[in-house]
Short mmCIF file of C-alpha atoms in Angstrom, two decimals:
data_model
loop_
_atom_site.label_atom_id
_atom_site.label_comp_id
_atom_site.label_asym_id
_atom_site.label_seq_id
_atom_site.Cartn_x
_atom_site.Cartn_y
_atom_site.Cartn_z
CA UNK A 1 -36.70 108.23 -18.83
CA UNK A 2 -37.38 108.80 -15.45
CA UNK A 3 -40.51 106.97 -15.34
CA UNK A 4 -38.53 103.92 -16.81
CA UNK A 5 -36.56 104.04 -13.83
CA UNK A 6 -39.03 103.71 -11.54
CA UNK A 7 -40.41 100.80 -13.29
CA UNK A 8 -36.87 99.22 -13.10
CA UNK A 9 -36.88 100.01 -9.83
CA UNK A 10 -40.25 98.75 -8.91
CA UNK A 11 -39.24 95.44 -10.84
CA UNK A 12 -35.81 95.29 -8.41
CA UNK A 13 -37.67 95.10 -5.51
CA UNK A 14 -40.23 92.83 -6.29
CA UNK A 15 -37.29 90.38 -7.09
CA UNK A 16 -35.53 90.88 -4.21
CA UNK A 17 -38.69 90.20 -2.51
CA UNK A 18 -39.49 87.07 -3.92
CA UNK A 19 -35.87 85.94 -3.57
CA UNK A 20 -36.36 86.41 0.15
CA UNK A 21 -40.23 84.83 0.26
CA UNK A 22 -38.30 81.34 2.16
CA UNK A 23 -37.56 84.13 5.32
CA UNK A 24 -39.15 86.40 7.95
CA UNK A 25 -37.65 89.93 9.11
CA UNK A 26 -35.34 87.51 10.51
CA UNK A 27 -34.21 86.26 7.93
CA UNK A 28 -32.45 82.66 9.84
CA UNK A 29 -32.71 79.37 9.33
CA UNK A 30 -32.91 77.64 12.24
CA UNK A 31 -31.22 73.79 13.40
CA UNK A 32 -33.86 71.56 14.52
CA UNK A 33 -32.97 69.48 17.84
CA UNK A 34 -34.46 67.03 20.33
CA UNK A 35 -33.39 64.82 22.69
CA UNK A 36 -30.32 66.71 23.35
CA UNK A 37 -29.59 65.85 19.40
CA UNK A 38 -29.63 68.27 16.91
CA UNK A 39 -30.30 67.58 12.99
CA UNK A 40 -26.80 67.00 10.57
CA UNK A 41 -27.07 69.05 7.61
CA UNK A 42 -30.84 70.63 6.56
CA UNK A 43 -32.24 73.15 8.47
CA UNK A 44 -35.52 74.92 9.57
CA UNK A 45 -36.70 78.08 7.72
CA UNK A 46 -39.44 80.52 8.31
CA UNK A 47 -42.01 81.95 5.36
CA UNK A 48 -44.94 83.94 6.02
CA UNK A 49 -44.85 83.49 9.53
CA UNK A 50 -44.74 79.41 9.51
CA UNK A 51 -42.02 77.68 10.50
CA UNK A 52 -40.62 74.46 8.47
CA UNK A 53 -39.59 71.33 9.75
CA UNK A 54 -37.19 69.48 7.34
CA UNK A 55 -38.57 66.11 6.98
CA UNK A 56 -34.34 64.51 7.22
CA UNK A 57 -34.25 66.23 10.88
CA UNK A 58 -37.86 64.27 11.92
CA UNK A 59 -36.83 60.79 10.34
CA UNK A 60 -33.39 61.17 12.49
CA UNK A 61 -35.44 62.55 15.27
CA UNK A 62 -38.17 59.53 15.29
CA UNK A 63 -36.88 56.52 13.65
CA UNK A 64 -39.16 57.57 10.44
CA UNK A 65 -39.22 56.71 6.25
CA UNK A 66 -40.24 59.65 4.28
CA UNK A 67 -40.98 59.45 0.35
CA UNK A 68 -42.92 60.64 -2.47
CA UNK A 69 -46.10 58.78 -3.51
CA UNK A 70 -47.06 58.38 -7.27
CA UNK A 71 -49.12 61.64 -6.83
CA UNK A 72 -46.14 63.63 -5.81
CA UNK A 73 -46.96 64.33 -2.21
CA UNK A 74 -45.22 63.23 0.74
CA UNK A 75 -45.72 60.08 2.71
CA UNK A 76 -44.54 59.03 6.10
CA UNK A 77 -43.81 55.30 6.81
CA UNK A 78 -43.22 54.93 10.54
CA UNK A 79 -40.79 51.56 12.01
CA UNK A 80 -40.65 49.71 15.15
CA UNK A 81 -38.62 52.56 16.42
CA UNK A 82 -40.81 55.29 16.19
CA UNK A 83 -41.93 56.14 19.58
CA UNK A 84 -45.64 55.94 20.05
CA UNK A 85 -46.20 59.40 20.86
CA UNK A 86 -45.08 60.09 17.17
CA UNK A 87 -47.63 57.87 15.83
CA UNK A 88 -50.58 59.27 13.92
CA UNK A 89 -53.64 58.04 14.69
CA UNK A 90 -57.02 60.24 13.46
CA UNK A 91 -60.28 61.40 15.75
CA UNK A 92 -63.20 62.57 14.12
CA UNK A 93 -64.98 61.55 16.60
CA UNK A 94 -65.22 59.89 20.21
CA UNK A 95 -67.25 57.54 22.18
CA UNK A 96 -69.94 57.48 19.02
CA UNK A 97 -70.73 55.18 16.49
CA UNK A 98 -71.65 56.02 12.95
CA UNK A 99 -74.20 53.35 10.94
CA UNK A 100 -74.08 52.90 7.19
CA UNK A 101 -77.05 51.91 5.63
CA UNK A 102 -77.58 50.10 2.49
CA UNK A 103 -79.73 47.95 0.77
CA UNK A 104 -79.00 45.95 -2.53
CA UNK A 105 -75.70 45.27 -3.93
CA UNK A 106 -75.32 43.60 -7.70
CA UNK A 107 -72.92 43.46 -10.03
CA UNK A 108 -74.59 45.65 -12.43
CA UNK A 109 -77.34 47.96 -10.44
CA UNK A 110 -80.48 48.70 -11.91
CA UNK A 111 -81.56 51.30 -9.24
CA UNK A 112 -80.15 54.18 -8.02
CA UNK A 113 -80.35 53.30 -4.73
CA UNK A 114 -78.45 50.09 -5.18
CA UNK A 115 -74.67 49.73 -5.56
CA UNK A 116 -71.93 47.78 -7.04
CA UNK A 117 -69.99 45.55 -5.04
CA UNK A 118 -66.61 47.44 -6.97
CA UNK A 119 -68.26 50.77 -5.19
CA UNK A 120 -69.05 49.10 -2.12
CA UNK A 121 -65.35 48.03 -1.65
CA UNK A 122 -64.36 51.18 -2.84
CA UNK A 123 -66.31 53.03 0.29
CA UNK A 124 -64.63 50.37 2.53
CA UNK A 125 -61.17 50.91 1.52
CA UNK A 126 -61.17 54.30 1.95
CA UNK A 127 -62.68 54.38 5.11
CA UNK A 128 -59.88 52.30 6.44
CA UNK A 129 -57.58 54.56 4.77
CA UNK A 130 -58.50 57.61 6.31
CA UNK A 131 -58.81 55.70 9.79
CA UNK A 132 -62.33 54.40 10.54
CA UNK A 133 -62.22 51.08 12.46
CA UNK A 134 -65.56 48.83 11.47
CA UNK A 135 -67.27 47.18 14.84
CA UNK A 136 -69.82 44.31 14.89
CA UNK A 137 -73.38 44.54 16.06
CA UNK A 138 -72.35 42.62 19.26
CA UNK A 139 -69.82 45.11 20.08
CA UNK A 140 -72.60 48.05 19.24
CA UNK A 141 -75.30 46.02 21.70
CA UNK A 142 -72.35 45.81 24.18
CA UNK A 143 -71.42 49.60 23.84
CA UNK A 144 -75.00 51.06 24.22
CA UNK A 145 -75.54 48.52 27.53
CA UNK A 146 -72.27 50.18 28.99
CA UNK A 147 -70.57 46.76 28.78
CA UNK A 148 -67.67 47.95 26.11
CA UNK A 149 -65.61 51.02 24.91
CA UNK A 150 -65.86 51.51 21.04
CA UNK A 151 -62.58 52.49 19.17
CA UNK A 152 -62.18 56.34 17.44
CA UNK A 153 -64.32 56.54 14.32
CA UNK A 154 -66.27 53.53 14.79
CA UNK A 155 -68.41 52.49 11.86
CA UNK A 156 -71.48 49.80 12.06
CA UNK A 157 -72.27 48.40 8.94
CA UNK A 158 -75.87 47.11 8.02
CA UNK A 159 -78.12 46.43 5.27
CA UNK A 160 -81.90 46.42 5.10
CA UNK A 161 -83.92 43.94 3.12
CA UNK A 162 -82.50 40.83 3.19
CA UNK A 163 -81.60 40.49 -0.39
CA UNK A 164 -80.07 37.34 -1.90
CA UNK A 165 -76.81 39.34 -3.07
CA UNK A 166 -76.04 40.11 0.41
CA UNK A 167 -74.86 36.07 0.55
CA UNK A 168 -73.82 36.28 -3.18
CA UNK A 169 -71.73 39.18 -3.10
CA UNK A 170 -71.21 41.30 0.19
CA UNK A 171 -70.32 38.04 2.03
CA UNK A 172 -67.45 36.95 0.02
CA UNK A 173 -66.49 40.99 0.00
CA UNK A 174 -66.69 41.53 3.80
CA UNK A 175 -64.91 38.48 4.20
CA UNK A 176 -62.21 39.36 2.34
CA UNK A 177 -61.62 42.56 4.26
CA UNK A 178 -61.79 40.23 7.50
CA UNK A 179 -65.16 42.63 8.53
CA UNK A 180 -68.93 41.36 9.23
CA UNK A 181 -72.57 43.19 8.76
CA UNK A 182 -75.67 43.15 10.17
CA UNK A 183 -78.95 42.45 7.88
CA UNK A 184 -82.44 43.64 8.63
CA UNK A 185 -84.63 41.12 6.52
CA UNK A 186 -88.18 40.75 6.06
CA UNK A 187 -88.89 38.05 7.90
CA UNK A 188 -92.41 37.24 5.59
CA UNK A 189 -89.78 37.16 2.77
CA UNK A 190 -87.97 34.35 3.64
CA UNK A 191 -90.23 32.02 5.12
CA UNK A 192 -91.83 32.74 1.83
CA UNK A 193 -89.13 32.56 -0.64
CA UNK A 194 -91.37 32.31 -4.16
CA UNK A 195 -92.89 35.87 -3.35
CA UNK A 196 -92.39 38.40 -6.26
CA UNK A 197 -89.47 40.62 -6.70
CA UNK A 198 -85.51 40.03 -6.24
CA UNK A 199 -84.51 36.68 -4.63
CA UNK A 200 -84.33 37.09 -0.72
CA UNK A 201 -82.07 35.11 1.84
CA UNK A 202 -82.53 31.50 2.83
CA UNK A 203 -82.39 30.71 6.67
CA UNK A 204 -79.64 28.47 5.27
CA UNK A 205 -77.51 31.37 3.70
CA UNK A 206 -78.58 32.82 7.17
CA UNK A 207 -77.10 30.22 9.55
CA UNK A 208 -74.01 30.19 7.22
CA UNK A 209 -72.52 33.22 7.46
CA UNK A 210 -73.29 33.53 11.08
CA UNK A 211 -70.94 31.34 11.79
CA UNK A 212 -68.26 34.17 10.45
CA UNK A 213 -69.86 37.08 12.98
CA UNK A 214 -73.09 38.17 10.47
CA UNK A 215 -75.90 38.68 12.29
CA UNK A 216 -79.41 39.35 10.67
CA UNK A 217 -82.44 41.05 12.99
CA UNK A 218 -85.79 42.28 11.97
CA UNK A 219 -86.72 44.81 9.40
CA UNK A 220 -90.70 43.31 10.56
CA UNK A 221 -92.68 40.24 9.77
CA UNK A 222 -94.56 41.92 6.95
CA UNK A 223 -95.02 45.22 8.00
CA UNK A 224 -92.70 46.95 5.19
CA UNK A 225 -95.18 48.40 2.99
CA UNK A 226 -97.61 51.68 2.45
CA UNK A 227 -101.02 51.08 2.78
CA UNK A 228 -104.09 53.00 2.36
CA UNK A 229 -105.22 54.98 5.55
CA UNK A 230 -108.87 56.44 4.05
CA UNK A 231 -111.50 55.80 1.46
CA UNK A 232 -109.52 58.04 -0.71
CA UNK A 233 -106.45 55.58 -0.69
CA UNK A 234 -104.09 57.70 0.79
CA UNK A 235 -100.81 55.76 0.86
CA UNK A 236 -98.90 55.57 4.40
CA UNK A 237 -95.88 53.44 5.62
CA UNK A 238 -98.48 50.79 7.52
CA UNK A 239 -96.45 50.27 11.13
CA UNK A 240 -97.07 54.01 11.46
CA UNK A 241 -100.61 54.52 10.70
CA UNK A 242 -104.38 53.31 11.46
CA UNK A 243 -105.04 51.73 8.34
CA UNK A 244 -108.31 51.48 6.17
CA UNK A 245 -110.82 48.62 5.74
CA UNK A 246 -112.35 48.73 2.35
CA UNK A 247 -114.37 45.39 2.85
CA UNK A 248 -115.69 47.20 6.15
CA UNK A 249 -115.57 50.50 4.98
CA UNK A 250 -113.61 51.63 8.18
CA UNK A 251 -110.35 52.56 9.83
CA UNK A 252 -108.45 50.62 12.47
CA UNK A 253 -108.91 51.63 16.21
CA UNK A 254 -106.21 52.85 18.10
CA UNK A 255 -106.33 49.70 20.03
CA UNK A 256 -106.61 47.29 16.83
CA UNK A 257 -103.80 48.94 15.41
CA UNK A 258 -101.66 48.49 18.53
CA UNK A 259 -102.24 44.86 18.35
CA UNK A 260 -102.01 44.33 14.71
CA UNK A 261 -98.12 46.45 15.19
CA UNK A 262 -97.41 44.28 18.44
CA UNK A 263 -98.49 41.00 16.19
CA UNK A 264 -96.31 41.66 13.45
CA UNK A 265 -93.11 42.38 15.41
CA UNK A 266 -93.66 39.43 18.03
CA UNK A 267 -94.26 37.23 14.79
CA UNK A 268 -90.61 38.30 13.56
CA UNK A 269 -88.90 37.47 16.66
CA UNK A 270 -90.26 34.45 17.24
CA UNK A 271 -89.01 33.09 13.47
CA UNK A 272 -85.70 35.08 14.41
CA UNK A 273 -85.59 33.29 17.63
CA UNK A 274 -86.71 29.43 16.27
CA UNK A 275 -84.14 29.89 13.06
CA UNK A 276 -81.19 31.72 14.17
CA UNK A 277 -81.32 31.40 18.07
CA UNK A 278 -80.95 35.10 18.26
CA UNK A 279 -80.19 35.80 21.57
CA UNK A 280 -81.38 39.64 20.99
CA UNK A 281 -84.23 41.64 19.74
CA UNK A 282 -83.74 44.48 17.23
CA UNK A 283 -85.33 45.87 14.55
CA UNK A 284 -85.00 48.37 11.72
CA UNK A 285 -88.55 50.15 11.01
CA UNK A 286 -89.15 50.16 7.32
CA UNK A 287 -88.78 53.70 5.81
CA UNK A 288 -87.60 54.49 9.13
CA UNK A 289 -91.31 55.21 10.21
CA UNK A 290 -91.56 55.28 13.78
CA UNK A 291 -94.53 56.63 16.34
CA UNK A 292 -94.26 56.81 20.26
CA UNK A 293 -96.58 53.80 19.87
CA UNK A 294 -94.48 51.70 18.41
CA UNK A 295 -91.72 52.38 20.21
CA UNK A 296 -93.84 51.27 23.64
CA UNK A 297 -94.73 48.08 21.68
CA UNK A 298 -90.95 47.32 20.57
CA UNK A 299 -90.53 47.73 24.58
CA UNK A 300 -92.85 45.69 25.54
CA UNK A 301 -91.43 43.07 23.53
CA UNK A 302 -88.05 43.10 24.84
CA UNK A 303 -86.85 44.94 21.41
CA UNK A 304 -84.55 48.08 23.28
CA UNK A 305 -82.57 48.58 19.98
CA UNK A 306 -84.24 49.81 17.26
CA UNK A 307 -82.74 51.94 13.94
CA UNK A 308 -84.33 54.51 11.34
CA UNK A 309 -83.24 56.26 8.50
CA UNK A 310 -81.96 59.65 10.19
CA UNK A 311 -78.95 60.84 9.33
CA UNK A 312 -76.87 61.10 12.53
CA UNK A 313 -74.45 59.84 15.04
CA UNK A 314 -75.08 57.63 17.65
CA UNK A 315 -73.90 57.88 21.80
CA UNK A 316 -74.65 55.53 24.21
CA UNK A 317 -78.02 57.29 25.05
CA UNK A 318 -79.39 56.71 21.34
CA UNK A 319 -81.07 53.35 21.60
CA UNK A 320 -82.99 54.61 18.28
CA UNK A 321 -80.39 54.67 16.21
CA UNK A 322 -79.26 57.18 13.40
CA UNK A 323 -78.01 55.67 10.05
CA UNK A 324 -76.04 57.18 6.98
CA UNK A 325 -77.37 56.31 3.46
CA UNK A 326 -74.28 55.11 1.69
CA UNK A 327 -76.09 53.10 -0.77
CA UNK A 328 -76.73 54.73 -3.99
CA UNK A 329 -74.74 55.28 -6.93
CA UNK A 330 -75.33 59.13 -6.72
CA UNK A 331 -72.63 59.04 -3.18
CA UNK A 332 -69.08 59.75 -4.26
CA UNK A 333 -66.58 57.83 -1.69
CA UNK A 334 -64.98 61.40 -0.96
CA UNK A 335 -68.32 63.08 -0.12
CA UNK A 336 -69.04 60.00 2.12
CA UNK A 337 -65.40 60.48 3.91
CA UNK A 338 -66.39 64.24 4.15
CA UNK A 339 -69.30 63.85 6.03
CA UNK A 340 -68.67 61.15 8.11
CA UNK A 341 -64.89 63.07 9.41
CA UNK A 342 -67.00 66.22 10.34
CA UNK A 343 -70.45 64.33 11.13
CA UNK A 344 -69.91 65.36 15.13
CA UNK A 345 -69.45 69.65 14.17
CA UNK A 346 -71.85 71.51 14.43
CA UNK A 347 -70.41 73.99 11.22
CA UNK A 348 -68.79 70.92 9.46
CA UNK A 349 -65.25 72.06 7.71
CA UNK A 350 -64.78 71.76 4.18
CA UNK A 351 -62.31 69.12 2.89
CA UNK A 352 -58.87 70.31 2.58
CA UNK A 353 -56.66 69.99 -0.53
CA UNK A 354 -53.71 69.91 1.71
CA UNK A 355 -52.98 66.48 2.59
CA UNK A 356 -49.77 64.55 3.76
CA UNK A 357 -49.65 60.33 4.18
CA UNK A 358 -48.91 58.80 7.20
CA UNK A 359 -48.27 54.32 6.78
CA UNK A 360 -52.13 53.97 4.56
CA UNK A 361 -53.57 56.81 6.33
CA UNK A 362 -54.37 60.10 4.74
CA UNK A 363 -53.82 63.29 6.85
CA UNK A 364 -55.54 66.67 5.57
CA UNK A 365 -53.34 69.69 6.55
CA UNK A 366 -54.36 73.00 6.95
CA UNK A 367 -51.12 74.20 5.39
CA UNK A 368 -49.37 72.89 2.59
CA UNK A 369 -45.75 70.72 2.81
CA UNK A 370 -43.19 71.85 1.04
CA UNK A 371 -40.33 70.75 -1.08
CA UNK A 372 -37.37 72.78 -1.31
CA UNK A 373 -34.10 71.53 -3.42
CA UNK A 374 -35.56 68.11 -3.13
CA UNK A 375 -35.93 68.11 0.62
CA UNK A 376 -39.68 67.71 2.03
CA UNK A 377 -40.46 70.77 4.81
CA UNK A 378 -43.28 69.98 7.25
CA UNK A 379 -45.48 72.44 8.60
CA UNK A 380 -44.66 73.14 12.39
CA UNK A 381 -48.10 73.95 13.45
CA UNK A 382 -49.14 70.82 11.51
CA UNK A 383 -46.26 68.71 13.60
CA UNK A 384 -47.96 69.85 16.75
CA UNK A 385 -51.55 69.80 15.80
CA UNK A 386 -51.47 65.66 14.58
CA UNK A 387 -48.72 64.38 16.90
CA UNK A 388 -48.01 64.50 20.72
CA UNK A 389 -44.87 66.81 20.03
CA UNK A 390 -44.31 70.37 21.21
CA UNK A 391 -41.79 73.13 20.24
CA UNK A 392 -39.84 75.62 21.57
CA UNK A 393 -37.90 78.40 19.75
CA UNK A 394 -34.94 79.99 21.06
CA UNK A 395 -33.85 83.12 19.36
CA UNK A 396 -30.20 83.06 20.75
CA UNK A 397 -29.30 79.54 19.63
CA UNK A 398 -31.39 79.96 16.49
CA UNK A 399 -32.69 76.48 17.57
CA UNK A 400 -36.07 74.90 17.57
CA UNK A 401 -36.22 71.87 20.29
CA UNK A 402 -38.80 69.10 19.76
CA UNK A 403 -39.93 67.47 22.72
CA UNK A 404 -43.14 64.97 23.73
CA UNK A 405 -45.87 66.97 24.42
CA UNK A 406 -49.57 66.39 25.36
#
């Protein structure tokens, strides 16, 4: 018997406790005020140590729309009204410029490494939703010259290869979003259009989409191959490498294979130059081989932008460029958009489940919203961290002032 009571005891207090889980010690709920205004009817409350903002008090307070999206969490649709500082606007990253790389697109890939134009547009819709902003090359080649600021989260897109589908398919895609790419083509490959393999680019598919901001640079003349390096035939990317003579039975000089590098990208420039009146010189190296060699050659040649295939984030000091493999079925559009929002920490974070929409934009939280007898409760701590709004809480008035804040 007496052991029953303690149970029913025990049970009584962990009721009462739950009952009182929407309070502190405190135990108030709080009015929410700004601007010498104060919110009508819902107030503030306090669990676990976090204070709630009622989302009724913050769409009187800043000329906001809240509602519930399809997937049952809470979206934010700002007006005319809303004052700027209450805008949200996302920064992964400053001043830097991330590259996508990819190669092939078709309707129906037969390669890993190649992609759909459905996943393709998937990648760029999402980007836009979670706030990357998509810049041109010319704004990249005026950004690392010091000529032009790039916006938060800027994204370059390019592909390698100069595939046919980039004029069947990305065009009309790109186009549609209102965005432009870059293509590094094999220059060999289209003044020689009946070599083997998929169709490449025509200078006229070239000049045509030009004229909508594509631009298409040098991915070499005929350098983008391995080639054997010994007598064993050891395979090696062949603008890297001293390559073997099996007629002669012997491997290039240092000097021969200087010249034979400085040949092949001069050879690409100058079709580059006579076809598409490129006023610049840039080139992707194939496999994104490099050498300090070839970097003095692309110098000499007037080439001062030049990509490979490192992962990585560019400044305005990285003149060879990092680029992010997007191109290949195996990339989920959510592992893409968490690498590239944490691509500039050195621990990156892992994606949070918390999330909260602000017009098309997606906001991750690090604490949940809530909804409490059908009103939505923000986060304060949330509030301040993704807007320019600051707090105060005053114990006497049982009051918690919002106010523009830094």
């Amino acid at each position: 018997m007496k052991r029953r009571s303690i149970i029913l005891v025990l049970l009584m207090l962990l009721a009462f406790t739950t009952m009182d889980s929407t309070s502190d010690a405190r135990g108030s709920q709080y009015t929410v005020a700004w601007d010498k205004q104060a919110g009508r009817d819902s107030k503030a409350f306090i669990r676990n140590g976090e204070w709630y903002i009622p989302a009724s008090a913050l769409e009187q307070a800043y000329q906001l729309r809240a509602s519930t999206t399809t997937e049952g969490t809470l979206a934010w649709h700002s007006t005319p009204k809303t004052p700027s500082y209450f805008r949200y606007y996302p920064n992964y990253y400053q001043h830097k410029v991330v590259t996508l790389m990819y190669h092939n697109v078709e309707k129906q890939p037969t390669d890993v490494s190649f992609i759909s134009p459905a996943q393709l547009e998937e990648q760029i819709t999402e980007l836009r939703k979670h706030g990357f902003r998509f810049i041109t090359m010319n704004e990249y080649i005026r950004y690392l010259h010091g000529q032009q600021h790039v916006p938060d989260n800027a994204v370059l897109l390019t592909f390698d290869d100069g595939y046919e589908t980039f004029y069947t398919e990305v065009y009309p895609l790109l186009k549609k979003h209102h965005l432009t790419a870059t293509n590094f083509v094999i220059v060999s490959s289209i003044d020689d259009r009946g070599q083997a393999g998929r169709a490449k680019l025509s200078w006229e598919q070239m000049r045509a989409m030009m004229k909508d901001g594509f631009s298409f640079y040098s991915h070499t003349f005929q350098s983008h191959a391995y080639a054997s390096i010994n007598s064993r035939g050891t395979q090696k990317p062949m603008l890297t490498r001293k390559l073997y003579d099996k007629r002669t039975g012997k491997v290039e000089t240092r000097s021969e294979y200087k010249e034979r590098v400085k040949q092949d990208l001069w050879k690409a420039e100058q079709r580059l130059q006579a076809e598409l009146n490129n006023k610049h010189r840039i080139v992707a190296f194939p496999y994104g081989a490099f050498n300090s060699d070839v970097l003095d050659i692309c110098k000499s040649l007037g080439i001062d932008i030049t990509f490979t295939v490192k992962p990585g984030i560019n400044d305005q000091s990285t003149w060879n460029g990092y680029r992010i493999n997007a191109g290949n079925q195996n990339i989920q559009t959510k592992d893409l958009l968490a690498k590239l929002k944490h691509i500039d920490e050195e621990q990156p974070k892992k994606l949070s489940p918390y999330k909260m929409n602000w017009d098309s934009l997606v906001l991750e939280l690090d604490q949940p919203v809530m909804r409490r007898n059908g009103e939505w409760y923000v986060p304060l701590r949330e509030i301040e961290k993704n807007f320019k709004v600051k707090a105060t809480i005053d114990n006497s008035l049982q009051q918690i002032m919002l106010f523009p804040g830094k």
